[in-house]
PDB file of C-alpha atoms in Angstrom:
ATOM      1  CA  MET A   1      32.503  91.419 -36.430  1.00 46.00           C
ATOM      2  CA  MET A   2      29.268  93.213 -35.617  1.00 47.00           C
ATOM      3  CA  PRO A   3      26.701  91.006 -33.820  1.00 46.00           C
ATOM      4  CA  GLY A   4      23.365  90.383 -35.483  1.00 44.00           C
ATOM      5  CA  ARG A   5      20.452  92.757 -34.851  1.00 47.00           C
ATOM      6  CA  LEU A   6      16.668  92.294 -35.015  1.00 45.00           C
ATOM      7  CA  GLN A   7      14.900  93.786 -38.025  1.00 50.00           C
ATOM      8  CA  GLY A   8      13.024  96.976 -37.238  1.00 49.00           C
ATOM      9  CA  VAL A   9      14.446  97.238 -33.706  1.00 51.00           C
ATOM     10  CA  PRO A  10      17.155  99.890 -33.193  1.00 63.00           C
ATOM     11  CA  GLU A  11      20.067  98.438 -31.260  1.00 75.00           C
ATOM     12  CA  ASN A  12      21.808 100.319 -28.496  1.00 82.00           C
ATOM     13  CA  PRO A  13      25.236 101.363 -29.878  1.00 84.00           C
ATOM     14  CA  LEU A  14      26.743 100.988 -26.396  1.00 86.00           C
ATOM     15  CA  THR A  15      26.216  97.223 -26.676  1.00 86.00           C
ATOM     16  CA  LEU A  16      27.909  96.921 -30.092  1.00 89.00           C
ATOM     17  CA  SER A  17      31.522  96.233 -31.014  1.00 92.00           C
ATOM     18  CA  TRP A  18      33.344  95.802 -34.306  1.00 93.00           C
ATOM     19  CA  HIS A  19      36.748  94.606 -35.493  1.00 93.00           C
ATOM     20  CA  ASP A  20      38.537  93.349 -38.594  1.00 92.00           C
ATOM     21  CA  SER A  21      41.116  90.664 -37.861  1.00 91.00           C
ATOM     22  CA  ALA A  22      43.139  91.483 -41.002  1.00 91.00           C
ATOM     23  CA  TRP A  23      43.853  95.030 -39.802  1.00 91.00           C
ATOM     24  CA  ILE A  24      44.685  94.356 -36.147  1.00 90.00           C
ATOM     25  CA  PRO A  25      48.372  93.314 -36.554  1.00 90.00           C
ATOM     26  CA  MET A  26      49.230  96.434 -38.590  1.00 90.00           C
ATOM     27  CA  LEU A  27      47.314  99.157 -36.728  1.00 92.00           C
ATOM     28  CA  ASN A  28      49.251 102.378 -36.098  1.00 92.00           C
ATOM     29  CA  PRO A  29      48.457 106.110 -35.819  1.00 92.00           C
ATOM     30  CA  THR A  30      48.848 106.633 -39.589  1.00 91.00           C
ATOM     31  CA  ASN A  31      46.279 104.056 -40.712  1.00 92.00           C
ATOM     32  CA  VAL A  32      43.887 103.883 -37.758  1.00 93.00           C
ATOM     33  CA  MET A  33      41.499 106.392 -39.407  1.00 92.00           C
ATOM     34  CA  ASP A  34      41.400 104.231 -42.538  1.00 92.00           C
ATOM     35  CA  TYR A  35      40.620 101.254 -40.313  1.00 94.00           C
ATOM     36  CA  PHE A  36      37.787 103.183 -38.671  1.00 94.00           C
ATOM     37  CA  SER A  37      36.436 104.237 -42.087  1.00 92.00           C
ATOM     38  CA  GLU A  38      35.727 100.659 -43.206  1.00 91.00           C
ATOM     39  CA  ARG A  39      32.236 100.361 -44.691  1.00 88.00           C
ATOM     40  CA  SER A  40      31.318  97.415 -42.443  1.00 91.00           C
ATOM     41  CA  ASN A  41      31.993  99.503 -39.321  1.00 92.00           C
ATOM     42  CA  PRO A  42      28.551 100.336 -37.826  1.00 92.00           C
ATOM     43  CA  PHE A  43      29.949 103.404 -36.028  1.00 93.00           C
ATOM     44  CA  TYR A  44      31.095 105.117 -39.211  1.00 93.00           C
ATOM     45  CA  ASP A  45      28.716 107.528 -40.970  1.00 92.00           C
ATOM     46  CA  ARG A  46      29.507 107.619 -44.686  1.00 90.00           C
ATOM     47  CA  THR A  47      27.885 111.047 -45.073  1.00 91.00           C
ATOM     48  CA  CYS A  48      30.715 112.690 -43.090  1.00 92.00           C
ATOM     49  CA  ASN A  49      33.322 115.060 -44.431  1.00 92.00           C
ATOM     50  CA  ASN A  50      36.006 112.381 -44.060  1.00 90.00           C
ATOM     51  CA  GLU A  51      34.321 110.378 -46.802  1.00 90.00           C
ATOM     52  CA  VAL A  52      34.211 113.452 -49.060  1.00 90.00           C
ATOM     53  CA  VAL A  53      37.943 114.039 -48.545  1.00 89.00           C
ATOM     54  CA  ARG A  54      38.695 110.391 -49.318  1.00 87.00           C
ATOM     55  CA  MET A  55      36.591 110.421 -52.496  1.00 88.00           C
ATOM     56  CA  GLN A  56      38.319 113.600 -53.727  1.00 86.00           C
ATOM     57  CA  ARG A  57      41.720 112.355 -52.521  1.00 82.00           C
ATOM     58  CA  LEU A  58      42.396 115.482 -50.518  1.00 82.00           C
ATOM     59  CA  GLY A  59      44.464 115.770 -47.395  1.00 80.00           C
ATOM     60  CA  MET A  60      42.871 115.427 -43.975  1.00 80.00           C
ATOM     61  CA  GLU A  61      43.938 118.987 -43.183  1.00 82.00           C
ATOM     62  CA  GLN A  62      41.084 120.114 -45.446  1.00 85.00           C
ATOM     63  CA  LEU A  63      38.585 119.112 -42.733  1.00 87.00           C
ATOM     64  CA  ASN A  64      39.269 122.309 -40.784  1.00 86.00           C
ATOM     65  CA  SER A  65      38.002 124.420 -43.675  1.00 87.00           C
ATOM     66  CA  MET A  66      34.755 122.437 -44.019  1.00 90.00           C
ATOM     67  CA  THR A  67      31.537 122.433 -41.953  1.00 91.00           C
ATOM     68  CA  GLY A  68      29.480 119.432 -40.947  1.00 92.00           C
ATOM     69  CA  LEU A  69      30.064 115.969 -39.517  1.00 94.00           C
ATOM     70  CA  GLU A  70      33.633 114.712 -39.198  1.00 94.00           C
ATOM     71  CA  TYR A  71      35.853 112.218 -37.317  1.00 94.00           C
ATOM     72  CA  ILE A  72      39.238 113.092 -35.795  1.00 93.00           C
ATOM     73  CA  LEU A  73      41.918 111.101 -33.992  1.00 93.00           C
ATOM     74  CA  LEU A  74      41.739 112.502 -30.463  1.00 92.00           C
ATOM     75  CA  HIS A  75      44.171 110.393 -28.421  1.00 92.00           C
ATOM     76  CA  VAL A  76      46.829 107.744 -29.090  1.00 92.00           C
ATOM     77  CA  GLN A  77      48.462 105.360 -26.637  1.00 91.00           C
ATOM     78  CA  GLU A  78      50.427 102.922 -28.702  1.00 85.00           C
ATOM     79  CA  PRO A  79      50.197 100.081 -29.370  1.00 84.00           C
ATOM     80  CA  ILE A  80      46.810  99.269 -27.865  1.00 88.00           C
ATOM     81  CA  LEU A  81      44.594 102.346 -27.385  1.00 93.00           C
ATOM     82  CA  TYR A  82      43.221 104.877 -29.897  1.00 95.00           C
ATOM     83  CA  VAL A  83      40.408 107.372 -29.241  1.00 95.00           C
ATOM     84  CA  ILE A  84      38.391 108.803 -32.161  1.00 95.00           C
ATOM     85  CA  ARG A  85      35.885 111.637 -31.759  1.00 94.00           C
ATOM     86  CA  LYS A  86      32.765 112.283 -33.807  1.00 94.00           C
ATOM     87  CA  GLN A  87      31.978 116.009 -33.935  1.00 94.00           C
ATOM     88  CA  HIS A  88      30.093 118.669 -35.871  1.00 94.00           C
ATOM     89  CA  ARG A  89      32.302 121.474 -37.135  1.00 92.00           C
ATOM     90  CA  HIS A  90      30.784 124.952 -37.314  1.00 92.00           C
ATOM     91  CA  SER A  91      33.939 126.904 -38.202  1.00 89.00           C
ATOM     92  CA  PRO A  92      37.701 126.311 -38.357  1.00 87.00           C
ATOM     93  CA  GLY A  93      37.935 127.076 -34.626  1.00 87.00           C
ATOM     94  CA  GLN A  94      34.602 125.727 -33.325  1.00 91.00           C
ATOM     95  CA  ALA A  95      33.307 122.121 -33.185  1.00 92.00           C
ATOM     96  CA  THR A  96      30.694 120.386 -31.029  1.00 93.00           C
ATOM     97  CA  PRO A  97      31.569 116.846 -29.817  1.00 93.00           C
ATOM     98  CA  MET A  98      28.881 114.234 -30.491  1.00 92.00           C
ATOM     99  CA  ALA A  99      30.416 110.865 -29.498  1.00 93.00           C
ATOM    100  CA  ASP A 100      33.746 109.233 -28.673  1.00 94.00           C
ATOM    101  CA  TYR A 101      34.955 105.811 -29.820  1.00 95.00           C
ATOM    102  CA  TYR A 102      37.895 103.903 -28.402  1.00 94.00           C
ATOM    103  CA  ILE A 103      39.851 101.138 -30.071  1.00 94.00           C
ATOM    104  CA  ILE A 104      41.377  98.606 -27.663  1.00 93.00           C
ATOM    105  CA  ALA A 105      43.449  95.785 -29.178  1.00 90.00           C
ATOM    106  CA  GLY A 106      41.773  96.423 -32.530  1.00 92.00           C
ATOM    107  CA  ILE A 107      38.175  96.232 -31.228  1.00 94.00           C
ATOM    108  CA  ILE A 108      36.039  99.374 -31.589  1.00 95.00           C
ATOM    109  CA  TYR A 109      33.541 100.382 -28.887  1.00 95.00           C
ATOM    110  CA  GLN A 110      31.445 103.494 -28.371  1.00 94.00           C
ATOM    111  CA  ALA A 111      32.255 105.315 -25.133  1.00 92.00           C
ATOM    112  CA  PRO A 112      29.193 105.858 -22.914  1.00 90.00           C
ATOM    113  CA  ASP A 113      27.918 109.397 -22.511  1.00 88.00           C
ATOM    114  CA  LEU A 114      27.517 111.123 -19.136  1.00 88.00           C
ATOM    115  CA  ASN A 115      23.785 110.363 -18.963  1.00 89.00           C
ATOM    116  CA  SER A 116      24.371 106.623 -19.462  1.00 89.00           C
ATOM    117  CA  VAL A 117      27.148 106.578 -16.863  1.00 90.00           C
ATOM    118  CA  LEU A 118      24.983 108.337 -14.255  1.00 93.00           C
ATOM    119  CA  ASN A 119      22.019 106.035 -14.931  1.00 92.00           C
ATOM    120  CA  SER A 120      24.208 102.949 -14.625  1.00 91.00           C
ATOM    121  CA  ARG A 121      25.757 104.145 -11.364  1.00 93.00           C
ATOM    122  CA  LEU A 122      22.361 105.078  -9.880  1.00 95.00           C
ATOM    123  CA  LEU A 123      20.827 101.723 -10.829  1.00 94.00           C
ATOM    124  CA  SER A 124      23.802  99.887  -9.340  1.00 94.00           C
ATOM    125  CA  THR A 125      23.528 101.928  -6.129  1.00 95.00           C
ATOM    126  CA  VAL A 126      19.788 101.289  -5.794  1.00 95.00           C
ATOM    127  CA  HIS A 127      20.301  97.567  -6.416  1.00 95.00           C
ATOM    128  CA  HIS A 128      22.942  97.261  -3.697  1.00 95.00           C
ATOM    129  CA  LEU A 129      20.850  99.322  -1.247  1.00 95.00           C
ATOM    130  CA  GLN A 130      17.836  97.095  -1.874  1.00 94.00           C
ATOM    131  CA  SER A 131      19.949  93.969  -1.376  1.00 92.00           C
ATOM    132  CA  ALA A 132      21.340  95.362   1.891  1.00 91.00           C
ATOM    133  CA  PHE A 133      17.830  96.234   3.110  1.00 90.00           C
ATOM    134  CA  ASP A 134      16.542  92.730   2.309  1.00 89.00           C
ATOM    135  CA  GLU A 135      19.552  91.193   4.077  1.00 85.00           C
ATOM    136  CA  ALA A 136      18.975  93.333   7.183  1.00 86.00           C
ATOM    137  CA  SER A 137      15.248  92.551   7.207  1.00 86.00           C
ATOM    138  CA  SER A 138      15.969  88.830   7.228  1.00 82.00           C
ATOM    139  CA  PHE A 139      17.693  89.197  10.643  1.00 82.00           C
ATOM    140  CA  SER A 140      14.856  91.092  12.354  1.00 85.00           C
ATOM    141  CA  ARG A 141      12.533  89.227  14.731  1.00 84.00           C
ATOM    142  CA  TYR A 142       9.294  90.270  16.432  1.00 86.00           C
ATOM    143  CA  HIS A 143       7.807  88.964  19.678  1.00 85.00           C
ATOM    144  CA  PRO A 144       4.466  90.217  21.057  1.00 85.00           C
ATOM    145  CA  SER A 145       5.872  90.767  24.562  1.00 85.00           C
ATOM    146  CA  LYS A 146       9.467  91.750  23.702  1.00 82.00           C
ATOM    147  CA  GLY A 147       8.967  93.712  20.490  1.00 86.00           C
ATOM    148  CA  TYR A 148      11.533  93.802  17.710  1.00 85.00           C
ATOM    149  CA  SER A 149      15.002  92.288  18.058  1.00 85.00           C
ATOM    150  CA  TRP A 150      17.936  91.200  15.933  1.00 83.00           C
ATOM    151  CA  ASP A 151      19.072  87.632  15.358  1.00 78.00           C
ATOM    152  CA  PHE A 152      22.418  87.477  13.564  1.00 74.00           C
ATOM    153  CA  LYS A 153      22.810  83.710  13.618  1.00 70.00           C
ATOM    154  CA  ASP A 154      24.114  81.992  10.574  1.00 65.00           C
ATOM    155  CA  ARG A 155      21.467  81.149   7.989  1.00 64.00           C
ATOM    156  CA  LYS A 156      22.450  77.513   7.940  1.00 65.00           C
ATOM    157  CA  SER A 157      22.089  77.249  11.715  1.00 71.00           C
ATOM    158  CA  ARG A 158      18.649  78.893  11.522  1.00 66.00           C
ATOM    159  CA  GLU A 159      17.583  76.459   8.834  1.00 72.00           C
ATOM    160  CA  ARG A 160      18.803  73.528  10.933  1.00 76.00           C
ATOM    161  CA  GLU A 161      16.860  74.812  13.955  1.00 75.00           C
ATOM    162  CA  LYS A 162      13.759  75.236  11.821  1.00 74.00           C
ATOM    163  CA  GLN A 163      14.029  71.691  10.459  1.00 79.00           C
ATOM    164  CA  ALA A 164      14.586  70.326  13.975  1.00 79.00           C
ATOM    165  CA  ALA A 165      11.463  72.119  15.220  1.00 77.00           C
ATOM    166  CA  LEU A 166       9.400  70.720  12.335  1.00 77.00           C
ATOM    167  CA  SER A 167      10.661  67.159  12.941  1.00 74.00           C
ATOM    168  CA  LYS A 168       9.850  67.528  16.656  1.00 71.00           C
ATOM    169  CA  LYS A 169       6.273  68.519  15.836  1.00 64.00           C
ATOM    170  CA  ASP A 170       5.911  65.510  13.534  1.00 60.00           C
ATOM    171  CA  THR A 171       7.223  63.209  16.304  1.00 58.00           C
ATOM    172  CA  VAL A 172       4.710  64.585  18.797  1.00 52.00           C
ATOM    173  CA  LYS A 173       1.886  64.039  16.327  1.00 53.00           C
ATOM    174  CA  GLU A 174       2.913  60.411  15.727  1.00 51.00           C
ATOM    175  CA  GLN A 175       3.029  59.468  19.442  1.00 53.00           C
ATOM    176  CA  ALA A 176       0.374  56.967  20.621  1.00 56.00           C
ATOM    177  CA  GLY A 177      -2.459  58.062  22.924  1.00 60.00           C
ATOM    178  CA  SER A 178      -2.328  57.649  26.693  1.00 67.00           C
ATOM    179  CA  GLN A 179      -3.903  54.725  28.591  1.00 70.00           C
ATOM    180  CA  PHE A 180      -6.825  56.907  29.667  1.00 67.00           C
ATOM    181  CA  GLN A 181      -7.508  57.831  26.007  1.00 72.00           C
ATOM    182  CA  ARG A 182      -7.363  54.214  24.899  1.00 70.00           C
ATOM    183  CA  HIS A 183      -9.723  53.147  27.749  1.00 73.00           C
ATOM    184  CA  ARG A 184     -12.244  55.828  26.839  1.00 75.00           C
ATOM    185  CA  VAL A 185     -12.151  54.783  23.183  1.00 77.00           C
ATOM    186  CA  HIS A 186     -12.892  51.157  24.135  1.00 78.00           C
ATOM    187  CA  MET A 187     -15.834  52.268  26.307  1.00 83.00           C
ATOM    188  CA  LEU A 188     -17.290  54.358  23.492  1.00 82.00           C
ATOM    189  CA  LEU A 189     -16.947  51.527  20.998  1.00 82.00           C
ATOM    190  CA  ALA A 190     -18.665  49.097  23.393  1.00 84.00           C
ATOM    191  CA  GLU A 191     -21.538  51.521  24.003  1.00 83.00           C
ATOM    192  CA  LEU A 192     -22.018  52.088  20.286  1.00 82.00           C
ATOM    193  CA  SER A 193     -22.045  48.338  19.618  1.00 83.00           C
ATOM    194  CA  ARG A 194     -24.811  47.903  22.254  1.00 83.00           C
ATOM    195  CA  LYS A 195     -26.944  50.684  20.811  1.00 82.00           C
ATOM    196  CA  PHE A 196     -26.480  49.580  17.238  1.00 80.00           C
ATOM    197  CA  PRO A 197     -26.157  45.767  17.200  1.00 81.00           C
ATOM    198  CA  GLU A 198     -25.279  43.925  14.035  1.00 77.00           C
ATOM    199  CA  PRO A 199     -28.311  42.732  12.019  1.00 76.00           C
ATOM    200  CA  ALA A 200     -29.174  39.027  12.136  1.00 70.00           C
ATOM    201  CA  LEU A 201     -28.077  36.897   9.203  1.00 66.00           C
ATOM    202  CA  GLN A 202     -30.839  36.165   6.644  1.00 63.00           C
ATOM    203  CA  PRO A 203     -31.078  32.721   4.980  1.00 59.00           C
ATOM    204  CA  ARG A 204     -29.726  32.780   1.532  1.00 58.00           C
ATOM    205  CA  ALA A 205     -28.520  30.278  -1.006  1.00 48.00           C
ATOM    206  CA  ILE A 206     -24.805  29.907  -1.487  1.00 46.00           C
ATOM    207  CA  THR A 207     -23.934  29.129  -5.045  1.00 47.00           C
ATOM    208  CA  ALA A 208     -20.513  27.821  -5.979  1.00 46.00           C
ATOM    209  CA  ALA A 209     -18.548  29.762  -8.554  1.00 46.00           C
ATOM    210  CA  THR A 210     -18.714  28.272 -12.035  1.00 48.00           C
ATOM    211  CA  ASP A 211     -16.100  30.427 -13.807  1.00 49.00           C
ATOM    212  CA  GLY A 212     -14.262  28.350 -16.389  1.00 49.00           C
ATOM    213  CA  VAL A 213     -16.190  25.099 -15.544  1.00 46.00           C
ATOM    214  CA  GLU A 214     -18.884  23.801 -17.884  1.00 48.00           C
ATOM    215  CA  ASN A 215     -22.001  21.835 -16.793  1.00 50.00           C
ATOM    216  CA  LYS A 216     -21.033  21.854 -13.152  1.00 51.00           C
ATOM    217  CA  PRO A 217     -24.029  21.183 -10.877  1.00 51.00           C
ATOM    218  CA  GLU A 218     -24.913  23.892  -8.493  1.00 53.00           C
ATOM    219  CA  ILE A 219     -24.388  23.148  -4.836  1.00 53.00           C
ATOM    220  CA  LYS A 220     -26.924  24.748  -2.573  1.00 53.00           C
ATOM    221  CA  SER A 221     -27.047  24.655   1.154  1.00 50.00           C
ATOM    222  CA  GLU A 222     -29.629  26.102   3.389  1.00 52.00           C
ATOM    223  CA  ILE A 223     -28.950  27.845   6.634  1.00 54.00           C
ATOM    224  CA  LYS A 224     -31.611  27.273   9.203  1.00 54.00           C
ATOM    225  CA  PRO A 225     -32.655  30.406  10.972  1.00 51.00           C
ATOM    226  CA  GLU A 226     -31.638  30.641  14.546  1.00 54.00           C
ATOM    227  CA  VAL A 227     -34.616  30.650  16.929  1.00 51.00           C
ATOM    228  CA  LYS A 228     -34.135  32.768  19.997  1.00 53.00           C
ATOM    229  CA  THR A 229     -36.123  32.037  23.141  1.00 53.00           C
ATOM    230  CA  GLU A 230     -36.569  34.366  26.004  1.00 53.00           C
ATOM    231  CA  PRO A 231     -35.214  33.204  29.354  1.00 53.00           C
ATOM    232  CA  GLY A 232     -37.796  31.425  31.559  1.00 54.00           C
ATOM    233  CA  SER A 233     -40.064  30.460  28.677  1.00 52.00           C
ATOM    234  CA  GLN A 234     -40.487  26.908  27.292  1.00 54.00           C
ATOM    235  CA  PRO A 235     -39.937  26.275  23.649  1.00 53.00           C
ATOM    236  CA  ARG A 236     -43.098  25.676  21.691  1.00 58.00           C
ATOM    237  CA  MET A 237     -43.740  22.013  20.784  1.00 59.00           C
ATOM    238  CA  LYS A 238     -45.913  20.711  17.986  1.00 61.00           C
ATOM    239  CA  PRO A 239     -49.047  18.766  19.210  1.00 62.00           C
ATOM    240  CA  PRO A 240     -49.007  15.023  18.467  1.00 64.00           C
ATOM    241  CA  PRO A 241     -51.173  13.845  15.566  1.00 65.00           C
ATOM    242  CA  GLU A 242     -54.666  12.675  16.409  1.00 65.00           C
ATOM    243  CA  LYS A 243     -55.229   8.919  16.464  1.00 62.00           C
ATOM    244  CA  LYS A 244     -57.894   7.628  14.161  1.00 62.00           C
ATOM    245  CA  PRO A 245     -60.054   4.689  15.272  1.00 60.00           C
ATOM    246  CA  ARG A 246     -59.212   1.444  13.666  1.00 64.00           C
ATOM    247  CA  LEU A 247     -61.957  -0.090  11.546  1.00 62.00           C
ATOM    248  CA  ASN A 248     -62.366  -3.855  11.768  1.00 51.00           C
TER     249      ASN A 248
END
């Protein structure tokens, strides 16, 4: 049946279709207009002259003597194709076509008008031209000394070459330095260590960790400072204590 539509948004009739499964097995040229005149058919306008003839139970030949909107069976190709035309009749010999509907295997569609066909063909042509231009641009190459050129290699082969070039660059970056570079680095490190020697250790108390142990005595040890003496100089000695005279 007819697909659902959003409220307040007019739906393009070229995207709609309608059918009634109960009618499909018995469709023929004599009842196809009754099938098209079903009230649930979105393509049928109930203000047409066909509805007036049905309500008054007149013959369909009376349509030629009336003016206004009407539907006629235009073409029949049994058992699968029927074409119905919507037109506005001005006189018994003059009518202006408004839309065509075709029934294929019991399903009703609206035939596209000339404007819709031209727009669809133009959009399809532009899309294919744009795709061809993008495809051709992907094969062009530019070199500063050689200019533009074409490279029609397979895309997969180009991707493999690109990945190989990237892996080669990564390998070059990961290579170790030369012997000269390593020697220079060692010399620089040695010079920096001479200019900025490590500070001398200061005496400090070392306290044992007491986490999880109760009433554990602290163990302290002192580090005696290291006394440096210049070469050629004698270490300073403390003078002996003075002797006091013995009293008899």
